[in-house]
PDB file of C-alpha atoms in Angstrom:
ATOM      1  CA  UNK A 922       3.069 -12.369   9.013  1.00 35.00           C
ATOM      2  CA  UNK A 923       6.189 -10.733   7.785  1.00 38.00           C
ATOM      3  CA  UNK A 924       8.943  -8.298   8.426  1.00 40.00           C
ATOM      4  CA  UNK A 925       9.129  -4.826   6.978  1.00 43.00           C
ATOM      5  CA  UNK A 926      11.527  -3.473   4.420  1.00 48.00           C
ATOM      6  CA  UNK A 927      13.532  -1.729   7.143  1.00 47.00           C
ATOM      7  CA  UNK A 928      12.781   1.039   9.636  1.00 48.00           C
ATOM      8  CA  UNK A 929      12.972   4.538   8.244  1.00 50.00           C
ATOM      9  CA  UNK A 930      11.281   7.889   8.501  1.00 54.00           C
ATOM     10  CA  UNK A 931       8.696   8.863   5.916  1.00 56.00           C
ATOM     11  CA  UNK A 932       7.965  12.516   5.199  1.00 56.00           C
ATOM     12  CA  UNK A 933       4.183  12.820   5.376  1.00 52.00           C
ATOM     13  CA  UNK A 934       4.147  16.572   4.727  1.00 62.00           C
ATOM     14  CA  UNK A 935       4.729  16.334   0.985  1.00 72.00           C
ATOM     15  CA  UNK A 936       2.091  15.583  -1.622  1.00 86.00           C
ATOM     16  CA  UNK A 937       2.732  12.279  -3.389  1.00 91.00           C
ATOM     17  CA  UNK A 938       1.320  10.839  -6.592  1.00 94.00           C
ATOM     18  CA  UNK A 939       1.969   7.903  -8.905  1.00 95.00           C
ATOM     19  CA  UNK A 940       4.756   9.726 -10.757  1.00 95.00           C
ATOM     20  CA  UNK A 941       6.895   9.549  -7.592  1.00 96.00           C
ATOM     21  CA  UNK A 942       7.181   5.757  -7.969  1.00 97.00           C
ATOM     22  CA  UNK A 943       8.745   3.315 -10.398  1.00 98.00           C
ATOM     23  CA  UNK A 944       6.304   0.444 -10.935  1.00 97.00           C
ATOM     24  CA  UNK A 945       7.894  -2.966 -10.465  1.00 97.00           C
ATOM     25  CA  UNK A 946       6.303  -6.411 -10.422  1.00 95.00           C
ATOM     26  CA  UNK A 947       2.750  -7.384  -9.501  1.00 95.00           C
ATOM     27  CA  UNK A 948       2.649  -9.457  -6.300  1.00 91.00           C
ATOM     28  CA  UNK A 949      -1.099  -9.796  -5.793  1.00 90.00           C
ATOM     29  CA  UNK A 950      -4.505  -9.417  -7.404  1.00 90.00           C
ATOM     30  CA  UNK A 951      -7.930  -8.882  -5.921  1.00 84.00           C
ATOM     31  CA  UNK A 952     -11.502  -8.129  -6.910  1.00 83.00           C
ATOM     32  CA  UNK A 953     -10.834  -4.392  -7.264  1.00 84.00           C
ATOM     33  CA  UNK A 954      -7.225  -4.137  -8.382  1.00 87.00           C
ATOM     34  CA  UNK A 955      -3.649  -5.232  -7.857  1.00 93.00           C
ATOM     35  CA  UNK A 956      -0.753  -4.950  -5.453  1.00 94.00           C
ATOM     36  CA  UNK A 957       2.684  -4.373  -6.851  1.00 96.00           C
ATOM     37  CA  UNK A 958       6.137  -3.573  -5.588  1.00 96.00           C
ATOM     38  CA  UNK A 959       7.137   0.013  -6.317  1.00 98.00           C
ATOM     39  CA  UNK A 960      10.328   1.978  -5.828  1.00 97.00           C
ATOM     40  CA  UNK A 961      10.258   5.569  -4.663  1.00 96.00           C
ATOM     41  CA  UNK A 962      12.217   7.449  -7.338  1.00 95.00           C
ATOM     42  CA  UNK A 963      13.882   9.986  -5.058  1.00 92.00           C
ATOM     43  CA  UNK A 964      15.272   7.607  -2.432  1.00 93.00           C
ATOM     44  CA  UNK A 965      15.022   4.094  -3.985  1.00 96.00           C
ATOM     45  CA  UNK A 966      12.952   2.749  -1.055  1.00 95.00           C
ATOM     46  CA  UNK A 967      10.626  -0.137  -1.825  1.00 95.00           C
ATOM     47  CA  UNK A 968       6.933  -0.124  -0.940  1.00 96.00           C
ATOM     48  CA  UNK A 969       3.811  -2.103  -1.746  1.00 95.00           C
ATOM     49  CA  UNK A 970       1.313  -0.171  -3.874  1.00 96.00           C
ATOM     50  CA  UNK A 971      -2.299  -1.282  -3.711  1.00 94.00           C
ATOM     51  CA  UNK A 972      -4.353   0.254  -6.477  1.00 94.00           C
ATOM     52  CA  UNK A 973      -8.108  -0.078  -6.482  1.00 93.00           C
ATOM     53  CA  UNK A 974     -10.430   0.531  -9.425  1.00 93.00           C
ATOM     54  CA  UNK A 975     -13.057   3.132  -8.543  1.00 92.00           C
ATOM     55  CA  UNK A 976     -15.349   1.731 -11.227  1.00 92.00           C
ATOM     56  CA  UNK A 977     -15.192  -1.797  -9.777  1.00 89.00           C
ATOM     57  CA  UNK A 978     -15.784  -0.526  -6.222  1.00 89.00           C
ATOM     58  CA  UNK A 979     -18.894   1.324  -7.329  1.00 89.00           C
ATOM     59  CA  UNK A 980     -20.128  -1.589  -9.436  1.00 88.00           C
ATOM     60  CA  UNK A 981     -19.701  -4.030  -6.541  1.00 88.00           C
ATOM     61  CA  UNK A 982     -21.023  -1.546  -3.951  1.00 87.00           C
ATOM     62  CA  UNK A 983     -17.837  -1.798  -1.907  1.00 85.00           C
ATOM     63  CA  UNK A 984     -16.875   1.835  -1.351  1.00 85.00           C
ATOM     64  CA  UNK A 985     -17.696   1.682   2.354  1.00 89.00           C
ATOM     65  CA  UNK A 986     -15.346  -1.295   2.775  1.00 88.00           C
ATOM     66  CA  UNK A 987     -12.497   0.477   0.992  1.00 87.00           C
ATOM     67  CA  UNK A 988     -12.925   3.641   3.062  1.00 88.00           C
ATOM     68  CA  UNK A 989     -13.063   1.538   6.236  1.00 90.00           C
ATOM     69  CA  UNK A 990      -9.842  -0.246   5.245  1.00 86.00           C
ATOM     70  CA  UNK A 991      -8.056   3.040   4.629  1.00 88.00           C
ATOM     71  CA  UNK A 992      -9.320   4.516   7.885  1.00 88.00           C
ATOM     72  CA  UNK A 993      -8.101   1.500   9.853  1.00 89.00           C
ATOM     73  CA  UNK A 994      -4.701   1.544   8.135  1.00 87.00           C
ATOM     74  CA  UNK A 995      -4.297   5.248   8.935  1.00 88.00           C
ATOM     75  CA  UNK A 996      -4.627   4.439  12.645  1.00 88.00           C
ATOM     76  CA  UNK A 997      -2.237   1.470  12.706  1.00 83.00           C
ATOM     77  CA  UNK A 998       1.498   1.656  13.351  1.00 83.00           C
ATOM     78  CA  UNK A 999       3.016  -1.715  14.198  1.00 81.00           C
ATOM     79  CA  UNK A1000       6.122  -3.591  13.004  1.00 77.00           C
ATOM     80  CA  UNK A1001       4.101  -6.686  12.015  1.00 76.00           C
ATOM     81  CA  UNK A1002       1.442  -4.809  10.016  1.00 78.00           C
ATOM     82  CA  UNK A1003       1.651  -3.265   6.534  1.00 81.00           C
ATOM     83  CA  UNK A1004       1.556   0.342   7.685  1.00 89.00           C
ATOM     84  CA  UNK A1005      -0.014   2.890   5.340  1.00 92.00           C
ATOM     85  CA  UNK A1006       2.527   5.504   4.251  1.00 93.00           C
ATOM     86  CA  UNK A1007       0.705   7.450   1.525  1.00 93.00           C
ATOM     87  CA  UNK A1008      -2.747   7.498  -0.060  1.00 93.00           C
ATOM     88  CA  UNK A1009      -3.817   9.347  -3.191  1.00 94.00           C
ATOM     89  CA  UNK A1010      -6.119   9.006  -6.180  1.00 93.00           C
ATOM     90  CA  UNK A1011      -6.591   9.848  -9.826  1.00 94.00           C
ATOM     91  CA  UNK A1012      -9.658   9.688 -12.067  1.00 95.00           C
ATOM     92  CA  UNK A1013      -9.670   5.879 -12.259  1.00 94.00           C
ATOM     93  CA  UNK A1014      -7.927   4.488  -9.176  1.00 95.00           C
ATOM     94  CA  UNK A1015      -7.410   4.909  -5.443  1.00 95.00           C
ATOM     95  CA  UNK A1016      -3.846   4.161  -4.329  1.00 96.00           C
ATOM     96  CA  UNK A1017      -2.487   3.049  -0.968  1.00 94.00           C
ATOM     97  CA  UNK A1018       1.283   2.920  -0.509  1.00 96.00           C
ATOM     98  CA  UNK A1019       2.236   0.624   2.354  1.00 93.00           C
ATOM     99  CA  UNK A1020       5.323  -0.895   3.907  1.00 91.00           C
ATOM    100  CA  UNK A1021       6.614  -3.769   1.848  1.00 89.00           C
ATOM    101  CA  UNK A1022       6.367  -6.953   3.905  1.00 81.00           C
ATOM    102  CA  UNK A1023       8.486 -10.012   3.225  1.00 74.00           C
ATOM    103  CA  UNK A1024       6.981 -13.412   3.974  1.00 65.00           C
ATOM    104  CA  UNK A1025       8.581 -15.339   6.793  1.00 56.00           C
ATOM    105  CA  UNK A1026       7.712 -18.416   8.794  1.00 39.00           C
ATOM    106  CA  UNK A1027       5.773 -17.898  12.026  1.00 40.00           C
ATOM    107  CA  UNK A1028       8.326 -20.047  13.844  1.00 44.00           C
ATOM    108  CA  UNK A1029      11.017 -17.397  13.227  1.00 55.00           C
ATOM    109  CA  UNK A1030       8.963 -14.780  15.090  1.00 56.00           C
ATOM    110  CA  UNK A1031       9.329 -16.623  18.417  1.00 53.00           C
TER     111      UNK A1031
END
């Protein structure tokens, strides 16, 4: 559970790629890649960037799972969920930019 990095509008009409973000620290690692905090260069907003190795997904036969995850995240919009804001790819990785969630105790949500 967590709380988001603030409520704000995100312009979904523009094309976004990795060059739009300043890469900050790694906050998680998984079988296919990492999650790191990133800062949008034009407005200084913080997000979580999940980047997934295409090579590892293919090797581990997990492409269907990754596509399912992205599809589900595209449908979600809730204050207690890491909402997907942007998704893009390059030759080596798939990227999902999501709301940055801060950890909090469940008791504080009551």
